[in-house]
């Protein structure tokens, strides 16, 4: 088992190095960093000095090595557009995105599992049919249209919630700010969180429903019924528990999509997070910000994949046995 | 020939599945609208001389209070006929969708065939790249490619090349599903006797791949192609909506929705409503068509 974990970690590091190579190539070959930083009027000696200072005259391998080394220290250079340090920009905007992603992830998990269990237990009921139909519409709508639809309904027509921005922000310590401590802030969080979490909720719900239906048809559930156990205990302790392995995987893997879709959601709601920063970077061809975002997102994705794989080993004894058998061969 | 085709299982199943038939008809009608937009549209939305600012914000089906002109689906802030704008937008959306699917398909099928047929390190390299790309959602990959391509282009060429860049980024972000499927089928086909026979009579590897294996992987490619088309249309609309897609000079449905969003608060709902509905109907029809194709070719999955 240990050897398998080590092999998975090795693979993850390889993937990260390849992504870093892509990010480095973007940084190095897309546009000329020297002319971007100095502008058109610089003299040849200035250019040469900057080139020397940035180390652009070293061999590419040395430059790549230095890029990876700096990335490990969290140094991604300065933004071409604002001149700010990219690391500082990320640190400044990360809390907004993490808060949004966590909030919508929690919403999606709670409602996804609840609705999944309800629709599995009571398949023919009106409420179940209603949820299943609504979820179908939710999946077919593109994320940005869901956002626009929610803005129209809750901001324009009903006027209950703000349509954009992150308000009521409280500074906690020097590096974290949050919007969940004020009513205003929570209000501004609701619409983006629903937009971001709706798709994930549907996925979790459909998965829980399908798994529950399969488990509920098995003999040990019938036996549990025959023993006269309360329905609550049958549904939650016996059935739901056994559906959790694939559900945990999906929740974990979907966290990556939440990051990707947060780009769209943050743009629709002008939420001042990393996604909005990335879209602006693309629009203004701000290469350092783009490559830093790429590296950051891939670290998150690779880490999630790794954690989910390792969790598998602990949760499901069959996979663990297979891994042990494979190692002893 | 036609009679035989009409008698086939394909047509039979199509006629027996109302959703599929309706979706197909909608797809064909919308495609025709896009193709013949210059002839169907009442006005040319890009011809500045035909646009009258006085006509701005005319609600659908109501005569404008200054000029008395009527617009079937209303007009936008600049007095442009929304119906014409949607027809032209449909043209851009469908063109980008089709072109990027063809790019993804060509790339994916070629790489999948090579990986499956040659095996060894070719297979390992191609599939590792595919795995890494699969880790990231395709919309993120498309955005990155778009950003890089913009960076490589000189600033004054960015608007002119925007559509090409868009096709490139969506196409390159969607090839993996084609490659994986084709690789799987190729590995199965490769072990069959007719391939050994083809080798024995001295056919070249290229010939075997293109003329003997390829025809056997066409059906799954068709299914994935249709579903990917729906994905590509949505991806294009999303990128354009975010302002990193089709330029304002060549608005797609996504661009129209982006423009319409600004008028949501002032009550001009039609400017965003009609493009959004068109986009939804378009994507949904291709999705349903793809679902039916999948069930038809692979009944076990349903």
Coordinates of C-alpha atoms in Angstrom, one line a residue:
Chain A
X1 CA 0.0 0.0 0.0
X2 CA 2.8 2.4 0.9
X3 CA 4.5 1.7 -2.4
X4 CA 1.3 2.5 -4.3
X5 CA 0.9 5.8 -2.4
X6 CA 4.5 6.7 -3.2
X7 CA 4.0 5.8 -6.9
X8 CA 0.9 8.0 -7.0
X9 CA 2.8 10.9 -5.4
X10 CA 5.6 10.4 -8.0
X11 CA 3.0 10.6 -10.9
X12 CA 1.5 13.7 -9.4
X13 CA 4.8 15.4 -9.2
X14 CA 5.5 14.5 -12.8
X15 CA 2.2 16.0 -13.9
X16 CA 3.0 19.2 -12.0
X17 CA 6.4 19.5 -13.6
X18 CA 4.8 19.1 -17.1
X19 CA 2.2 21.8 -16.2
X20 CA 5.0 24.0 -14.9
X21 CA 6.8 23.5 -18.2
X22 CA 3.7 24.7 -20.0
X23 CA 3.4 27.7 -17.7
X24 CA 7.1 28.4 -18.1
X25 CA 6.9 28.2 -21.9
X26 CA 3.9 30.7 -21.8
X27 CA 6.0 33.0 -19.7
X28 CA 9.1 32.7 -21.8
X29 CA 7.8 32.5 -25.4
X30 CA 4.5 34.3 -25.5
X31 CA 5.4 37.9 -26.2
X32 CA 8.8 39.3 -25.3
X33 CA 9.0 39.9 -21.5
X34 CA 11.7 42.5 -22.0
X35 CA 9.8 44.7 -24.4
X36 CA 6.6 44.3 -22.3
X37 CA 8.4 45.5 -19.2
X38 CA 10.5 48.3 -20.8
X39 CA 8.2 49.5 -23.5
X40 CA 9.1 50.5 -27.0
X41 CA 11.5 53.3 -26.3
X42 CA 14.1 51.5 -24.3
X43 CA 17.7 51.4 -25.6
X44 CA 19.5 48.3 -26.5
X45 CA 21.8 48.5 -23.4
X46 CA 18.7 48.8 -21.2
X47 CA 17.3 45.7 -22.8
X48 CA 20.5 43.8 -22.5
X49 CA 20.8 44.7 -18.8
X50 CA 17.2 43.7 -18.1
X51 CA 17.7 40.5 -20.0
X52 CA 20.8 39.7 -18.0
X53 CA 19.0 40.6 -14.7
X54 CA 16.0 38.4 -15.5
X55 CA 18.4 35.6 -16.5
X56 CA 17.0 35.3 -20.0
X57 CA 20.6 34.7 -21.3
X58 CA 21.0 31.5 -19.4
X59 CA 20.2 28.1 -21.0
X60 CA 16.5 27.2 -21.1
X61 CA 17.0 24.3 -18.7
X62 CA 18.5 26.6 -16.1
X63 CA 15.7 29.1 -16.7
X64 CA 13.1 26.4 -16.3
X65 CA 14.8 25.2 -13.1
X66 CA 14.7 28.7 -11.8
X67 CA 11.1 29.1 -12.7
X68 CA 10.1 25.9 -10.8
X69 CA 12.3 27.0 -7.8
X70 CA 10.6 30.4 -7.7
X71 CA 7.2 28.9 -8.1
X72 CA 7.9 26.6 -5.1
X73 CA 8.6 29.8 -3.1
X74 CA 5.4 31.3 -4.4
X75 CA 7.2 33.9 -6.6
X76 CA 5.5 34.3 -10.0
X77 CA 6.9 37.7 -10.9
X78 CA 4.9 40.9 -11.4
X79 CA 1.7 41.5 -13.4
X80 CA 2.4 43.1 -16.8
X81 CA -0.7 45.2 -16.3
X82 CA -0.7 46.5 -12.8
X83 CA 3.0 46.0 -11.8
X84 CA 1.8 44.3 -8.6
X85 CA 3.4 41.1 -7.4
X86 CA 1.3 38.1 -8.7
X87 CA 1.7 36.3 -5.4
X88 CA 0.2 39.3 -3.6
X89 CA -2.6 39.5 -6.1
X90 CA -3.4 35.8 -5.5
X91 CA -3.2 36.1 -1.8
X92 CA -5.5 39.1 -1.9
X93 CA -8.2 37.5 -4.0
X94 CA -8.0 33.9 -2.8
X95 CA -10.2 34.3 0.3
X96 CA -13.1 35.5 -1.8
X97 CA -12.9 32.5 -4.1
X98 CA -12.3 29.9 -1.4
X99 CA -15.3 31.2 0.6
X100 CA -17.5 31.1 -2.4
X101 CA -16.3 27.6 -3.5
X102 CA -16.7 26.2 0.1
X103 CA -20.1 27.7 0.6
X104 CA -21.4 26.4 -2.7
X105 CA -19.7 23.0 -2.2
X106 CA -21.4 22.6 1.2
X107 CA -24.8 23.7 -0.2
X108 CA -24.4 21.3 -3.1
X109 CA -23.4 18.4 -0.8
X110 CA -26.2 18.9 1.7
X111 CA -29.0 19.5 -0.8
X112 CA -27.6 16.9 -3.3
X113 CA -27.5 14.1 -0.7
X114 CA -30.9 15.1 0.8
X115 CA -32.7 15.3 -2.5
X116 CA -30.9 12.1 -3.7
X117 CA -32.2 10.2 -0.7
X118 CA -35.7 11.6 -1.0
X119 CA -36.0 10.9 -4.7
X120 CA -34.7 7.4 -4.2
X121 CA -37.0 6.5 -1.3
X122 CA -40.1 8.1 -2.8
X123 CA -39.7 7.6 -6.5
X124 CA -43.2 8.3 -7.7
X125 CA -44.0 11.2 -5.4
X126 CA -44.8 14.6 -6.7
X127 CA -41.9 16.2 -4.9
X128 CA -39.4 13.7 -6.4
X129 CA -40.8 14.1 -9.9
X130 CA -40.6 17.9 -9.5
X131 CA -37.0 17.8 -8.3
X132 CA -35.9 15.4 -11.1
X133 CA -37.5 17.6 -13.8
X134 CA -36.0 20.8 -12.4
X135 CA -32.6 19.2 -12.2
X136 CA -32.8 18.2 -15.9
X137 CA -33.4 21.9 -16.7
X138 CA -30.6 22.9 -14.4
X139 CA -28.1 20.6 -16.2
X140 CA -29.0 21.8 -19.6
X141 CA -28.7 25.5 -18.8
X142 CA -25.2 26.9 -19.2
X143 CA -23.8 28.3 -16.0
X144 CA -23.8 31.9 -17.1
X145 CA -27.5 31.7 -18.0
X146 CA -28.3 30.3 -14.6
X147 CA -26.6 33.3 -13.1
X148 CA -28.4 35.8 -15.4
X149 CA -31.7 34.0 -14.6
X150 CA -31.2 34.3 -10.9
X151 CA -30.2 37.9 -11.1
X152 CA -33.3 38.6 -13.1
X153 CA -35.6 36.8 -10.7
X154 CA -34.1 37.8 -7.3
X155 CA -32.5 41.2 -8.0
X156 CA -34.6 42.8 -10.8
X157 CA -38.0 41.4 -10.2
X158 CA -38.1 40.6 -6.5
X159 CA -35.3 43.0 -5.4
X160 CA -34.3 40.7 -2.5
X161 CA -30.6 40.1 -3.2
X162 CA -27.8 42.2 -4.7
X163 CA -26.9 41.4 -8.3
X164 CA -23.2 41.9 -8.1
X165 CA -20.1 42.4 -6.0
X166 CA -19.1 41.3 -2.6
X167 CA -20.3 43.5 0.2
X168 CA -20.0 43.6 4.0
X169 CA -16.5 42.4 4.0
X170 CA -14.8 42.0 7.4
X171 CA -11.0 41.9 7.7
X172 CA -9.8 39.0 9.8
X173 CA -6.2 39.3 10.7
X174 CA -3.8 40.5 8.0
X175 CA -4.5 37.9 5.4
X176 CA -8.1 36.8 5.5
X177 CA -11.2 38.7 4.7
X178 CA -14.7 37.3 4.9
X179 CA -18.2 38.3 4.0
X180 CA -20.1 35.8 6.1
X181 CA -20.1 37.9 9.3
X182 CA -22.6 40.5 8.1
X183 CA -26.1 40.1 6.8
X184 CA -25.2 42.2 3.7
X185 CA -22.3 39.9 3.0
X186 CA -24.2 36.7 3.3
X187 CA -26.9 38.2 1.0
X188 CA -24.3 39.0 -1.7
X189 CA -22.9 35.4 -1.3
X190 CA -26.2 33.6 -1.9
X191 CA -26.8 34.1 -5.7
X192 CA -23.2 33.3 -6.8
X193 CA -23.1 30.3 -4.5
X194 CA -26.3 28.9 -5.9
X195 CA -25.1 29.5 -9.5
X196 CA -21.8 27.8 -8.8
X197 CA -23.3 24.9 -6.8
X198 CA -26.3 24.0 -8.9
X199 CA -24.6 21.7 -11.4
X200 CA -22.6 19.9 -8.6
X201 CA -25.8 19.5 -6.6
X202 CA -27.5 17.9 -9.5
X203 CA -24.6 15.5 -10.1
X204 CA -24.4 14.5 -6.4
X205 CA -28.2 14.1 -6.3
X206 CA -28.4 11.8 -9.4
X207 CA -25.5 9.8 -8.1
X208 CA -26.9 9.3 -4.6
X209 CA -30.3 8.4 -6.1
X210 CA -28.8 5.8 -8.5
X211 CA -26.6 4.3 -5.8
X212 CA -29.5 4.3 -3.3
X213 CA -31.8 2.5 -5.7
X214 CA -29.2 -0.1 -6.3
X215 CA -28.4 -0.7 -2.6
X216 CA -32.1 -0.6 -1.6
X217 CA -32.7 -3.6 -3.8
X218 CA -30.1 -5.8 -2.1
X219 CA -30.7 -8.6 0.3
X220 CA -29.2 -7.1 3.4
X221 CA -31.7 -4.2 3.2
X222 CA -34.6 -6.7 2.9
X223 CA -33.1 -8.5 5.9
X224 CA -32.9 -5.3 7.8
X225 CA -36.6 -4.6 7.0
X226 CA -37.4 -8.2 8.1
X227 CA -35.6 -7.6 11.4
X228 CA -38.0 -4.7 11.9
X229 CA -35.5 -2.0 12.1
X230 CA -36.8 1.5 12.0
X231 CA -36.9 2.9 8.4
X232 CA -34.7 5.8 9.4
X233 CA -32.0 3.4 10.5
X234 CA -32.4 1.3 7.3
X235 CA -32.2 4.3 5.0
X236 CA -29.4 6.2 6.6
X237 CA -27.2 3.7 8.6
X238 CA -27.5 0.8 6.2
X239 CA -28.2 2.2 2.7
X240 CA -26.7 5.7 2.6
X241 CA -23.5 4.6 4.3
X242 CA -22.8 2.1 1.5
X243 CA -23.3 4.6 -1.2
X244 CA -20.7 7.0 0.1
X245 CA -17.6 5.8 -1.6
X246 CA -18.6 7.0 -5.1
X247 CA -20.2 10.1 -3.6
X248 CA -17.1 11.1 -1.8
X249 CA -15.1 10.7 -5.1
X250 CA -17.5 12.8 -7.0
X251 CA -17.6 15.5 -4.3
X252 CA -13.8 15.6 -4.3
X253 CA -13.4 15.6 -8.0
X254 CA -16.1 18.1 -8.5
X255 CA -14.2 20.6 -6.3
X256 CA -11.9 21.0 -9.3
X257 CA -14.9 21.9 -11.5
X258 CA -16.1 24.3 -8.9
X259 CA -12.8 26.2 -9.3
X260 CA -13.2 26.2 -13.1
X261 CA -16.8 27.3 -13.0
X262 CA -16.0 29.9 -10.5
X263 CA -14.4 31.8 -13.4
X264 CA -17.7 32.1 -15.0
X265 CA -19.7 32.7 -11.9
X266 CA -17.3 35.4 -10.6
X267 CA -17.5 37.2 -14.0
X268 CA -21.3 37.1 -14.0
X269 CA -21.5 38.5 -10.5
X270 CA -18.4 40.6 -10.5
X271 CA -17.2 38.7 -7.5
X272 CA -13.7 39.9 -6.7
X273 CA -11.9 36.5 -6.6
X274 CA -9.3 34.6 -8.6
X275 CA -11.6 33.7 -11.5
X276 CA -12.3 37.3 -12.2
X277 CA -8.6 38.0 -12.0
X278 CA -7.9 35.2 -14.5
X279 CA -10.5 36.4 -17.0
X280 CA -9.1 39.9 -16.8
X281 CA -5.6 38.5 -17.3
X282 CA -6.7 36.7 -20.5
X283 CA -8.4 39.8 -21.8
X284 CA -5.3 41.9 -21.2
X285 CA -2.8 39.1 -22.1
X286 CA -1.3 39.4 -18.6
X287 CA 1.0 36.3 -19.0
X288 CA 2.5 36.1 -15.5
X289 CA -1.0 36.1 -13.9
X290 CA -2.2 33.5 -16.4
X291 CA 0.7 31.1 -15.8
X292 CA 0.5 31.6 -12.0
X293 CA -3.2 30.8 -12.1
X294 CA -2.5 27.7 -14.2
X295 CA 0.1 26.4 -11.8
X296 CA -2.1 27.1 -8.8
X297 CA -5.1 25.4 -10.2
X298 CA -3.1 22.4 -11.3
X299 CA -1.7 22.0 -7.8
X300 CA -5.3 22.0 -6.4
X301 CA -6.5 19.5 -9.1
X302 CA -3.6 17.1 -8.7
X303 CA -3.8 17.3 -4.9
X304 CA -7.5 16.5 -5.0
X305 CA -7.0 13.6 -7.3
X306 CA -4.2 12.3 -5.1
X307 CA -6.3 12.7 -1.9
X308 CA -9.3 11.0 -3.4
X309 CA -7.1 8.0 -4.6
X310 CA -5.5 7.6 -1.2
X311 CA -8.9 7.9 0.6
X312 CA -10.1 5.1 -1.7
X313 CA -7.4 2.9 -0.3
X314 CA -8.6 3.5 3.2
X315 CA -12.3 3.4 2.6
X316 CA -12.7 0.4 0.3
X317 CA -10.9 -2.7 1.5
X318 CA -11.2 -4.3 -2.0
X319 CA -9.0 -1.7 -3.6
X320 CA -6.6 -1.9 -0.6
X321 CA -6.3 -5.6 -1.1
X322 CA -5.7 -5.2 -4.8
X323 CA -3.0 -2.7 -4.1
X324 CA -1.4 -5.0 -1.6
X325 CA -1.6 -8.0 -4.0
X326 CA -0.1 -5.8 -6.7
X327 CA 2.8 -4.8 -4.5
X328 CA 3.7 -8.3 -3.4
X329 CA 3.8 -9.7 -6.9
Chain B
X1 CA -31.0 3.7 -52.9
X2 CA -33.3 6.3 -51.2
X3 CA -36.0 3.7 -50.8
X4 CA -33.5 1.4 -49.1
X5 CA -32.3 4.2 -46.8
X6 CA -35.9 5.1 -45.9
X7 CA -36.5 1.5 -45.0
X8 CA -33.4 1.3 -42.7
X9 CA -33.4 0.8 -38.9
X10 CA -32.0 4.2 -38.6
X11 CA -34.9 6.0 -40.1
X12 CA -37.4 3.6 -38.5
X13 CA -36.0 4.4 -35.0
X14 CA -35.9 8.1 -35.8
X15 CA -39.5 8.2 -36.8
X16 CA -40.4 6.2 -33.7
X17 CA -38.7 8.6 -31.3
X18 CA -40.6 11.9 -31.3
X19 CA -37.9 13.8 -29.2
X20 CA -35.2 12.8 -31.7
X21 CA -37.3 13.7 -34.7
X22 CA -38.3 17.1 -33.3
X23 CA -34.7 17.8 -32.3
X24 CA -33.5 16.9 -35.7
X25 CA -36.0 19.2 -37.4
X26 CA -35.1 22.0 -35.0
X27 CA -31.4 21.5 -35.7
X28 CA -32.0 21.5 -39.5
X29 CA -34.2 24.6 -39.4
X30 CA -31.7 26.5 -37.2
X31 CA -28.8 25.4 -39.4
X32 CA -30.8 26.6 -42.5
X33 CA -31.5 29.9 -40.8
X34 CA -27.8 30.3 -40.1
X35 CA -26.8 29.3 -43.6
X36 CA -29.3 31.6 -45.4
X37 CA -29.2 34.4 -42.8
X38 CA -28.2 37.1 -45.4
X39 CA -31.3 36.3 -47.4
X40 CA -33.7 35.7 -44.6
X41 CA -32.8 38.6 -42.3
X42 CA -34.9 41.7 -43.0
X43 CA -31.8 44.0 -42.4
X44 CA -28.1 43.6 -42.3
X45 CA -27.2 44.2 -38.7
X46 CA -23.6 45.3 -39.7
X47 CA -24.7 47.8 -42.2
X48 CA -24.4 51.1 -40.3
X49 CA -26.4 53.0 -42.8
X50 CA -29.5 50.8 -42.3
X51 CA -29.4 51.4 -38.5
X52 CA -31.3 54.3 -37.1
X53 CA -30.5 55.3 -33.5
X54 CA -34.0 56.6 -33.1
X55 CA -35.2 53.0 -33.3
X56 CA -33.3 52.1 -30.2
X57 CA -35.1 49.9 -27.5
X58 CA -38.2 49.2 -29.6
X59 CA -40.2 46.4 -27.8
X60 CA -41.0 43.4 -29.9
X61 CA -44.1 43.7 -32.2
X62 CA -44.7 47.4 -31.1
X63 CA -44.3 50.3 -33.4
X64 CA -41.5 52.7 -32.4
X65 CA -42.8 55.9 -31.0
X66 CA -40.6 58.2 -33.1
X67 CA -40.2 56.4 -36.4
X68 CA -43.2 54.1 -36.4
X69 CA -41.1 51.1 -37.5
X70 CA -41.9 47.7 -36.2
X71 CA -39.5 44.9 -35.2
X72 CA -40.6 41.3 -34.9
X73 CA -38.3 40.6 -31.9
X74 CA -37.7 44.3 -31.0
X75 CA -34.5 46.3 -31.4
X76 CA -31.4 46.7 -29.3
X77 CA -29.9 49.9 -27.8
X78 CA -28.6 51.1 -31.2
X79 CA -31.8 50.4 -33.1
X80 CA -30.6 47.2 -34.6
X81 CA -33.2 44.7 -35.6
X82 CA -32.8 41.9 -33.0
X83 CA -34.2 39.2 -35.3
X84 CA -31.5 39.9 -37.9
X85 CA -28.9 40.1 -35.2
X86 CA -29.9 36.7 -33.9
X87 CA -29.8 35.1 -37.3
X88 CA -26.3 36.4 -37.9
X89 CA -25.3 35.4 -34.4
X90 CA -26.6 31.9 -35.0
X91 CA -24.4 31.8 -38.0
X92 CA -21.3 32.7 -36.0
X93 CA -22.2 30.3 -33.1
X94 CA -22.9 27.3 -35.4
X95 CA -19.9 28.0 -37.6
X96 CA -17.6 28.1 -34.6
X97 CA -19.3 25.0 -33.1
X98 CA -19.0 22.9 -36.3
X99 CA -15.4 24.1 -37.1
X100 CA -14.1 23.3 -33.6
X101 CA -15.8 19.9 -33.5
X102 CA -14.3 19.1 -36.9
X103 CA -10.9 20.2 -35.6
X104 CA -11.3 18.2 -32.3
X105 CA -12.6 15.2 -34.3
X106 CA -9.7 15.2 -36.8
X107 CA -7.1 15.6 -34.1
X108 CA -8.7 13.1 -31.7
X109 CA -9.4 10.4 -34.3
X110 CA -5.9 10.6 -35.8
X111 CA -4.2 10.5 -32.4
X112 CA -6.5 7.8 -31.1
X113 CA -5.9 5.6 -34.2
X114 CA -2.1 6.1 -33.9
X115 CA -2.2 5.4 -30.1
X116 CA -4.3 2.3 -30.4
X117 CA -2.7 0.9 -33.5
X118 CA 1.0 1.6 -32.8
X119 CA 0.8 1.0 -29.0
X120 CA 4.1 1.3 -27.2
X121 CA 5.6 4.7 -26.4
X122 CA 3.4 6.5 -29.0
X123 CA 0.4 5.3 -27.1
X124 CA 2.0 6.1 -23.7
X125 CA 2.8 9.7 -24.7
X126 CA -0.5 10.5 -26.4
X127 CA -2.6 9.0 -23.6
X128 CA -0.6 10.6 -20.8
X129 CA -1.2 14.0 -22.5
X130 CA -4.9 13.1 -22.7
X131 CA -4.9 12.1 -19.0
X132 CA -3.3 15.4 -18.0
X133 CA -5.7 17.4 -20.1
X134 CA -8.7 15.4 -18.7
X135 CA -7.8 16.5 -15.2
X136 CA -8.8 20.1 -16.2
X137 CA -12.3 21.1 -17.2
X138 CA -12.3 21.8 -21.0
X139 CA -13.6 25.3 -20.6
X140 CA -10.5 26.2 -18.5
X141 CA -8.2 24.6 -21.2
X142 CA -10.1 26.6 -23.9
X143 CA -9.6 29.8 -21.9
X144 CA -5.9 29.2 -21.5
X145 CA -5.4 28.4 -25.2
X146 CA -7.4 31.5 -26.1
X147 CA -5.2 33.6 -23.8
X148 CA -1.9 32.2 -25.1
X149 CA -3.0 32.6 -28.7
X150 CA -4.0 36.2 -28.1
X151 CA -0.5 36.7 -26.6
X152 CA 1.2 35.3 -29.6
X153 CA -0.8 37.5 -32.1
X154 CA 0.2 41.1 -32.6
X155 CA -2.4 43.4 -30.9
X156 CA -3.8 44.8 -34.1
X157 CA -4.6 41.3 -35.5
X158 CA -6.4 40.1 -32.4
X159 CA -9.9 41.2 -33.4
X160 CA -9.6 39.9 -37.0
X161 CA -8.3 36.5 -35.8
X162 CA -10.7 36.2 -32.8
X163 CA -12.9 33.6 -34.5
X164 CA -10.0 31.5 -35.7
X165 CA -8.5 31.6 -32.2
X166 CA -11.9 30.7 -30.7
X167 CA -12.2 27.6 -33.0
X168 CA -8.6 26.6 -32.2
X169 CA -9.1 26.9 -28.4
X170 CA -12.4 25.0 -28.3
X171 CA -11.2 22.4 -30.8
X172 CA -8.0 21.7 -28.9
X173 CA -9.9 21.5 -25.6
X174 CA -12.3 18.8 -26.8
X175 CA -10.2 16.2 -28.6
X176 CA -9.6 13.9 -25.7
X177 CA -13.0 12.1 -25.7
X178 CA -12.6 11.3 -29.4
X179 CA -9.0 10.0 -28.9
X180 CA -10.0 7.8 -26.0
X181 CA -12.9 6.1 -27.7
X182 CA -11.1 5.6 -31.0
X183 CA -8.1 4.2 -29.2
X184 CA -10.3 1.7 -27.3
X185 CA -12.1 0.5 -30.4
X186 CA -8.8 0.3 -32.4
X187 CA -7.2 -1.9 -29.8
X188 CA -10.1 -4.3 -30.1
X189 CA -10.3 -4.2 -33.9
X190 CA -6.5 -4.6 -34.3
X191 CA -6.6 -8.1 -32.8
X192 CA -9.2 -9.4 -35.3
X193 CA -8.3 -11.7 -38.1
X194 CA -9.1 -9.4 -41.0
X195 CA -6.4 -7.0 -39.8
X196 CA -3.8 -9.9 -39.7
X197 CA -5.1 -10.9 -43.2
X198 CA -4.6 -7.3 -44.5
X199 CA -1.0 -7.4 -43.1
X200 CA -0.4 -10.7 -44.8
X201 CA -1.4 -9.4 -48.3
X202 CA 1.0 -6.6 -47.7
X203 CA -1.1 -3.5 -47.1
X204 CA 0.7 -0.6 -45.4
X205 CA -0.1 0.4 -41.9
X206 CA -1.4 3.7 -43.0
X207 CA -3.8 2.0 -45.4
X208 CA -5.0 -0.4 -42.7
X209 CA -5.6 2.4 -40.3
X210 CA -7.4 4.6 -42.7
X211 CA -9.4 2.1 -44.8
X212 CA -10.0 -0.9 -42.5
X213 CA -10.0 0.3 -38.9
X214 CA -11.5 3.8 -39.4
X215 CA -14.8 2.7 -40.9
X216 CA -15.3 0.5 -37.8
X217 CA -15.0 3.4 -35.4
X218 CA -17.3 5.8 -37.3
X219 CA -20.4 5.2 -35.2
X220 CA -19.1 6.2 -31.8
X221 CA -17.4 9.1 -33.4
X222 CA -20.7 10.3 -34.7
X223 CA -22.3 10.1 -31.3
X224 CA -19.5 11.9 -29.5
X225 CA -19.4 14.4 -32.4
X226 CA -23.0 15.4 -31.9
X227 CA -22.7 15.7 -28.1
X228 CA -19.5 17.6 -28.4
X229 CA -21.2 20.0 -30.8
X230 CA -23.7 20.9 -28.1
X231 CA -20.7 21.3 -25.7
X232 CA -18.8 23.4 -28.2
X233 CA -21.8 25.7 -28.8
X234 CA -22.2 26.3 -25.0
X235 CA -18.4 26.8 -24.6
X236 CA -18.4 29.3 -27.4
X237 CA -21.3 31.2 -25.9
X238 CA -19.7 31.1 -22.5
X239 CA -16.4 32.5 -23.7
X240 CA -18.2 35.2 -25.8
X241 CA -20.4 36.0 -22.8
X242 CA -17.2 36.5 -20.7
X243 CA -15.8 38.8 -23.3
X244 CA -13.0 36.5 -24.4
X245 CA -14.7 35.1 -27.5
X246 CA -16.3 36.4 -30.6
X247 CA -15.5 40.2 -31.1
X248 CA -18.3 42.8 -31.1
X249 CA -17.8 43.1 -34.9
X250 CA -18.9 39.5 -35.4
X251 CA -21.3 38.9 -32.5
X252 CA -22.3 35.3 -31.7
X253 CA -25.3 34.4 -29.5
X254 CA -23.1 34.6 -26.5
X255 CA -22.0 38.2 -27.4
X256 CA -25.6 39.2 -27.8
X257 CA -26.5 37.8 -24.4
X258 CA -23.5 39.7 -22.9
X259 CA -24.8 42.9 -24.5
X260 CA -28.4 42.2 -23.4
X261 CA -27.3 41.7 -19.8
X262 CA -26.7 45.4 -19.4
X263 CA -30.4 46.2 -20.1
X264 CA -31.8 43.6 -17.7
X265 CA -32.2 46.3 -15.0
X266 CA -33.7 48.9 -17.2
X267 CA -36.6 46.6 -18.3
X268 CA -35.6 45.9 -21.9
X269 CA -35.9 42.2 -21.3
X270 CA -36.2 41.2 -25.0
X271 CA -32.6 42.1 -25.8
X272 CA -31.3 39.2 -23.7
X273 CA -34.3 37.0 -23.7
X274 CA -34.5 36.0 -27.4
X275 CA -30.8 35.3 -27.9
X276 CA -30.7 33.2 -24.7
X277 CA -33.8 31.2 -25.8
X278 CA -32.2 30.6 -29.2
X279 CA -29.0 29.4 -27.6
X280 CA -30.9 27.1 -25.3
X281 CA -33.0 25.5 -28.0
X282 CA -29.9 25.1 -30.2
X283 CA -27.8 23.4 -27.5
X284 CA -30.7 21.3 -26.2
X285 CA -31.7 20.0 -29.6
X286 CA -28.1 18.8 -30.4
X287 CA -27.9 17.2 -26.9
X288 CA -31.1 15.3 -27.4
X289 CA -30.1 14.2 -30.9
X290 CA -26.8 13.0 -29.5
X291 CA -28.6 11.1 -26.7
X292 CA -30.8 9.4 -29.3
X293 CA -27.8 8.5 -31.5
X294 CA -26.0 7.0 -28.5
X295 CA -29.0 4.9 -27.6
X296 CA -29.4 3.8 -31.2
X297 CA -25.9 2.7 -31.7
X298 CA -25.4 1.3 -28.2
X299 CA -28.7 0.1 -26.8
X300 CA -27.0 -1.4 -23.8
X301 CA -26.2 2.0 -22.4
X302 CA -29.8 3.1 -22.1

